[in-house]
Short mmCIF file of C-alpha atoms in Angstrom, two decimals:
data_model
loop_
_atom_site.label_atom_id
_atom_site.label_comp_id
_atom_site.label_asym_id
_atom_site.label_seq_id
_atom_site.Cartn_x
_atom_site.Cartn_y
_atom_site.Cartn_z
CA UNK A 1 68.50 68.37 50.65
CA UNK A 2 65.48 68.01 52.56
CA UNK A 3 64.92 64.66 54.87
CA UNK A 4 61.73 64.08 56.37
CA UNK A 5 60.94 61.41 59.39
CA UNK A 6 58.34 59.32 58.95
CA UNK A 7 57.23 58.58 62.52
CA UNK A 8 55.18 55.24 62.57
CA UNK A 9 56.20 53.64 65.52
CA UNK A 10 56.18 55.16 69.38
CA UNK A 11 58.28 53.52 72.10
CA UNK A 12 57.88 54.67 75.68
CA UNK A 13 60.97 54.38 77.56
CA UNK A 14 62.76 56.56 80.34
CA UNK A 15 65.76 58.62 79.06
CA UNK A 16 67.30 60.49 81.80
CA UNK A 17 70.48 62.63 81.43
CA UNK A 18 72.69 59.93 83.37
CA UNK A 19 71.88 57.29 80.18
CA UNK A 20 73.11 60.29 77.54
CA UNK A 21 76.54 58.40 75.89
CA UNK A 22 79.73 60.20 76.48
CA UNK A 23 79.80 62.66 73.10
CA UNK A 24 76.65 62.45 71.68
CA UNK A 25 73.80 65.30 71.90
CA UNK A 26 70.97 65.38 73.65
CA UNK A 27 68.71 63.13 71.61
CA UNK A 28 70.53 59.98 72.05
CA UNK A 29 70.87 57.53 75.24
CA UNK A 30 72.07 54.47 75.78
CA UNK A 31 68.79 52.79 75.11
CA UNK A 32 68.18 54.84 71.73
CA UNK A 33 71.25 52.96 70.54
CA UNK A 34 70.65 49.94 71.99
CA UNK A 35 67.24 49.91 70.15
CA UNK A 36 68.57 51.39 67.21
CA UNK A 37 70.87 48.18 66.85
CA UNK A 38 68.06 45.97 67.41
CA UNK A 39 66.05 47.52 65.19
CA UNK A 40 68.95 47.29 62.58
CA UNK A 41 68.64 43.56 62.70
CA UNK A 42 65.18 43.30 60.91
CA UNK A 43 64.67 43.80 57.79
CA UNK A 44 61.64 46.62 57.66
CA UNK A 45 63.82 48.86 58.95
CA UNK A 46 66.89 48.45 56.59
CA UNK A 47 66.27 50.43 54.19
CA UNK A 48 65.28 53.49 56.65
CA UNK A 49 69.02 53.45 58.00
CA UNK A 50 70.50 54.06 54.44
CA UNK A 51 73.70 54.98 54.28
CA UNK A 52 72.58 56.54 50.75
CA UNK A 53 71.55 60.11 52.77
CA UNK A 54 73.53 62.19 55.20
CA UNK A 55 70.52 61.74 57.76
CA UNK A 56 71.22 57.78 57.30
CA UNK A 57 74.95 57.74 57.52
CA UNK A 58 74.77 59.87 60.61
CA UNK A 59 71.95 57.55 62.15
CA UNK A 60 74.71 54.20 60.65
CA UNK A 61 77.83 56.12 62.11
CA UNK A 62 75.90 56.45 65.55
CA UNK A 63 74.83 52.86 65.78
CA UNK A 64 77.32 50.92 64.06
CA UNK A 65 80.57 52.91 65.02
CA UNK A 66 81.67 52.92 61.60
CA UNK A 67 84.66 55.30 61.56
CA UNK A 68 84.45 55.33 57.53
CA UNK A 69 81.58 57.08 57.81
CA UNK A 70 83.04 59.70 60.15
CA UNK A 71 84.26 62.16 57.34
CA UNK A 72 81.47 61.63 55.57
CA UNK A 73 79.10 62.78 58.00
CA UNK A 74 81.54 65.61 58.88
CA UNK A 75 81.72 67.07 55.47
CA UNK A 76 77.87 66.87 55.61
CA UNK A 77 77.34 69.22 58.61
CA UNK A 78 80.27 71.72 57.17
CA UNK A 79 78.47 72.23 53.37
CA UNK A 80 75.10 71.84 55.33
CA UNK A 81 75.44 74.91 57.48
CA UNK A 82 77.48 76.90 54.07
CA UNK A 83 74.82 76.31 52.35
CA UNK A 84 72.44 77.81 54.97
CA UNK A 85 74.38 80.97 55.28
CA UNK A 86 74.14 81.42 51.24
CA UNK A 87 70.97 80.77 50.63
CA UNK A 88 69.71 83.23 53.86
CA UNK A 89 69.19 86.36 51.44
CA UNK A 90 66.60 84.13 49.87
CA UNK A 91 64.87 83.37 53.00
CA UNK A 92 61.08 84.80 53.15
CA UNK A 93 59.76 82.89 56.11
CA UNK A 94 58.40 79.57 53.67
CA UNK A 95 58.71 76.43 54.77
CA UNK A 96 60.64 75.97 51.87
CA UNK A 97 63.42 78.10 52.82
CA UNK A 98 66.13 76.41 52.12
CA UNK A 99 68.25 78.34 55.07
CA UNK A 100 65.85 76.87 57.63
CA UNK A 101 66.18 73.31 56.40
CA UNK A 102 69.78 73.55 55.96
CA UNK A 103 70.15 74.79 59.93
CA UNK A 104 67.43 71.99 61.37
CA UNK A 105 69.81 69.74 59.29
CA UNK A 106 72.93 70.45 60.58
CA UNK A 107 71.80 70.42 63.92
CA UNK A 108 70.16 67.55 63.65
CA UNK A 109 73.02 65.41 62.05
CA UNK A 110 75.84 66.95 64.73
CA UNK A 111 73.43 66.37 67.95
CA UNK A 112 73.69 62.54 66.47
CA UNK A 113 77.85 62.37 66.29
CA UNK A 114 79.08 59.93 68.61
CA UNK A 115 82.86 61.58 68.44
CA UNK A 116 82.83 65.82 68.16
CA UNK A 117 86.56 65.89 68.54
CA UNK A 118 86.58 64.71 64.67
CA UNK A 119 86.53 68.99 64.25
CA UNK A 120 88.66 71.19 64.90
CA UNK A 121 88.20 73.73 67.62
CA UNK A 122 88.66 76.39 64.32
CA UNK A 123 85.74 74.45 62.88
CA UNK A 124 83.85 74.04 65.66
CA UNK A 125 83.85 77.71 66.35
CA UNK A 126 82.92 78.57 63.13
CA UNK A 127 80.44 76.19 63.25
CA UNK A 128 78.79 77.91 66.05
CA UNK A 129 79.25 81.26 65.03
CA UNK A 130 77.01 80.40 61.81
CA UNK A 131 74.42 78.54 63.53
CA UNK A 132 73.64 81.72 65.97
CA UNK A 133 73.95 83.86 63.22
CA UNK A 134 71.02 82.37 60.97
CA UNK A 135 68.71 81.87 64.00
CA UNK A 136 69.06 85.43 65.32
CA UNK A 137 67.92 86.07 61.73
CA UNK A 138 65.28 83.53 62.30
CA UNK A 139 64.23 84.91 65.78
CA UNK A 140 64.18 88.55 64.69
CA UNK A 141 60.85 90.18 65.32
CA UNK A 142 61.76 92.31 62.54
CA UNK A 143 62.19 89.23 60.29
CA UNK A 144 59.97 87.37 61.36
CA UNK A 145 56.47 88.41 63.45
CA UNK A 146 56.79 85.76 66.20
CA UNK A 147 54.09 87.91 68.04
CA UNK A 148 51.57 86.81 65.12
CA UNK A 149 49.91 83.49 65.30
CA UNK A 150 50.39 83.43 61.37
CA UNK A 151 53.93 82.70 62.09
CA UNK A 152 54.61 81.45 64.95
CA UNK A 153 52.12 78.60 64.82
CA UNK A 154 52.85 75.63 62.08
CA UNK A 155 55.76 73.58 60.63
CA UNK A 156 58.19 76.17 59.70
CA UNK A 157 57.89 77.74 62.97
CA UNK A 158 58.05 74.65 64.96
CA UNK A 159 61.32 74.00 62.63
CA UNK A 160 62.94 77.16 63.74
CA UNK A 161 61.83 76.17 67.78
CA UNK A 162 63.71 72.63 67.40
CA UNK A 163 66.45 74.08 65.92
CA UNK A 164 66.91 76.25 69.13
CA UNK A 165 65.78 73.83 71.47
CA UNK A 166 69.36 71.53 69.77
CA UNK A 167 71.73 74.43 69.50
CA UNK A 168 70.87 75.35 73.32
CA UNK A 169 71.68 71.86 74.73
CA UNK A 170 74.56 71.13 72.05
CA UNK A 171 76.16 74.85 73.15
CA UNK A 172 75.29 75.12 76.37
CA UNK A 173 78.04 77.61 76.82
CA UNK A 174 76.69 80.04 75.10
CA UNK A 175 75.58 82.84 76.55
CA UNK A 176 71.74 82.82 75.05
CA UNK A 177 71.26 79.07 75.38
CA UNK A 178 68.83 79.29 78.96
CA UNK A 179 66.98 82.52 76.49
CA UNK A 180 67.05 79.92 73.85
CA UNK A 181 65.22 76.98 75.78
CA UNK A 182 62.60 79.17 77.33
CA UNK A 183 61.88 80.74 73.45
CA UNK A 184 61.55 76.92 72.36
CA UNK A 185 59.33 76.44 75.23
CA UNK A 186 56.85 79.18 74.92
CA UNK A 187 56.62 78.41 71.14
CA UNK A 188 55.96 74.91 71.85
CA UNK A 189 53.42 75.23 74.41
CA UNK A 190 51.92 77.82 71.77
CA UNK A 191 51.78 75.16 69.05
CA UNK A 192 50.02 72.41 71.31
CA UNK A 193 47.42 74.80 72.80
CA UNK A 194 46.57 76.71 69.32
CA UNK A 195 47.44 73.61 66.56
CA UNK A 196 45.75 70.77 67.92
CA UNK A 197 42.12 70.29 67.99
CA UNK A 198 40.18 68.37 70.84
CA UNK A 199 40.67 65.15 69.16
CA UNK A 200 44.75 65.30 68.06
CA UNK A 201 44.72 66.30 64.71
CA UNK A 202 47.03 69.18 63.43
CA UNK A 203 45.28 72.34 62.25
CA UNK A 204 47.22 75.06 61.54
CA UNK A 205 49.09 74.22 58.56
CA UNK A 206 47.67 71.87 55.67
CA UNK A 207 47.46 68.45 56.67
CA UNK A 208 50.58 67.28 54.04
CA UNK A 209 52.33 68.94 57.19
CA UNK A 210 51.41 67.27 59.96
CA UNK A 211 54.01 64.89 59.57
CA UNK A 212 56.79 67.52 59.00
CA UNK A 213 55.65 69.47 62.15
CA UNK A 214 54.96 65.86 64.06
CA UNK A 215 59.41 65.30 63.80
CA UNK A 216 59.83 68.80 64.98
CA UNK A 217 57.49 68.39 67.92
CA UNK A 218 58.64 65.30 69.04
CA UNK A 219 62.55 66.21 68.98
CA UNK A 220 62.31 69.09 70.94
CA UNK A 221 59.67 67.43 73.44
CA UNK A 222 62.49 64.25 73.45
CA UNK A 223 65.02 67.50 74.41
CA UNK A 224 63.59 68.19 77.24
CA UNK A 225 62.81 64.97 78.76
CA UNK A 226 66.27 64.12 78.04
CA UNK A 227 67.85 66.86 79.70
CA UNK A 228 65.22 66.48 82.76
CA UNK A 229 63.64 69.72 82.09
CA UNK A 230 60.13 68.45 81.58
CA UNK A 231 58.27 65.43 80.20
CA UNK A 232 56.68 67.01 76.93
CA UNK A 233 55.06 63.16 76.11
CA UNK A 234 53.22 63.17 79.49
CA UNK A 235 50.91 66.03 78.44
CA UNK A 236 47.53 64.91 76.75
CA UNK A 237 47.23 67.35 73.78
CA UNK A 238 50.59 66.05 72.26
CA UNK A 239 49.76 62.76 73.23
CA UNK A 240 46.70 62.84 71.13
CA UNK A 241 48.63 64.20 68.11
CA UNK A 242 50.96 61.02 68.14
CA UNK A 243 48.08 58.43 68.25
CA UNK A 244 45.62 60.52 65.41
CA UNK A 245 48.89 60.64 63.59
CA UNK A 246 49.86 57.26 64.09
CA UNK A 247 46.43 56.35 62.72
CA UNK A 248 47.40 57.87 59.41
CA UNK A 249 50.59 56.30 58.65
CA UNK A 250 51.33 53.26 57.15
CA UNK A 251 53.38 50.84 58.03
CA UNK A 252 57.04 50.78 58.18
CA UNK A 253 57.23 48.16 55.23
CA UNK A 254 54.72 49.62 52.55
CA UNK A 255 56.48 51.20 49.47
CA UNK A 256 54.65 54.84 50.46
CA UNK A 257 57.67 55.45 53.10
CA UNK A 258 60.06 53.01 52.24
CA UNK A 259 63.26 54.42 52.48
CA UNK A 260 62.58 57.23 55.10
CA UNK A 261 64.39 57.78 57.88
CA UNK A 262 62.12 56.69 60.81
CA UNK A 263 62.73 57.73 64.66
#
């Protein structure tokens, strides 16, 4: 299943490492929750915290502490990453692989879990095995030409660079997690110099994407600030991209993205 974030609302705050809850990953602090929960409390944003999606009962689980939900969410990352490894013959580089969706997912959804001792350390393992396996696939030059600007600039490259940028800081034992950040970097730094144009609007890919590559940008520049690597949101070019984009969207409460997710 694919989940897309509407992003129509920009908050700047400070999220340092120290404000990072006990379990979670590195996308949520302490003040993400906290305005999570206030956000939960009105009712434009209902609807985007539906429990209805795996994205949503992850995003209900993290702000509500809903143990009920715990399984749920569980079971969602476990078929989410099976499904990525079965589908990865089928994988041609499209944004519509289904592989490359399924592996941003999973990430995604276990860098939100409050409690990762709900899996087993069997499970977690495998878990981890899996997820390296399908982005070496993803980061092999042979695969993939990350040397051509064909590929390596747009959404479904900028999918496969957030996906490394979460496995790095939510296994930062493994071995290849520092080679993983500085990949995610270079890509990144890639997209904002060579996607952008002078005035912030997305170029590379058709604009139906700019929203798609927009979530993908923004979680691994909040990465980074979280971990107090670097402060992607500080830099102009992406700057620009948020407010032409935020130009575009509509509202939180109009029936065109009712129902989406929203970060």
């Amino acid at each position: 299943m694919k989940y897309t974030f509407q992003v129509c609302v920009i908050i700047s705050f400070i999220c340092l490492p120290l404000l990072q809850t006990v379990n979670a990953g590195i996308l949520v602090t302490e003040k993400v929750i906290a305005n999570g929960k206030k956000n939960l409390s009105q009712p434009a944003f209902t609807e985007a915290a539906d429990e209805n999606t795996p994205l949503g009962a992850a995003g209900s689980y993290l702000l509500t502490g809903n143990v009920a939900l715990e399984n749920s969410v569980k079971t969602t990352i476990l078929r989410s990453i099976n499904t990525a490894v079965d589908n990865l013959p089928n994988a041609k580089g499209l944004y519509t692989d289904i592989s490359a969706q399924e592996l941003y997912n999973t990430l995604l959804i276990y860098d939100l879990m409050p409690e990762k001792n709900v899996f087993s350390e069997t499970e977690i393992t495998s878990l981890r095995d899996h997820l390296k396996f399908i982005l070496q696939f993803y980061l092999d030059s042979e695969n993939y030409p990350w040397e051509d600007d064909r590929w390596c600039l747009g959404a479904a490259a900028m999918r496969i660079v957030a996906s490394c940028v979460l496995y790095s800081f939510n296994f930062p034992d493994d071995p290849d997690a520092d080679n993983l950040r500085s990949t995610s970097m270079q890509y990144f730094e890639k997209n904002l110099s060579d996607s952008i144009d002078d005035f912030g609007a997305w170029i590379t890919d058709s604009p139906g994407s700019a929203d798609e590559a927009l979530e993908y940008l923004i979680i691994t520049a909040k990465a980074f600030r979280n971990a107090g690597i670097f402060d992607p949101f500080s830099d102009s070019r992406l700057r620009k991209l948020l407010v032409y984009e935020m130009n575009l969207l509509p509202p939180q409460q109009s029936l065109l993205i009712r129902g989406k997710f929203m970060i």
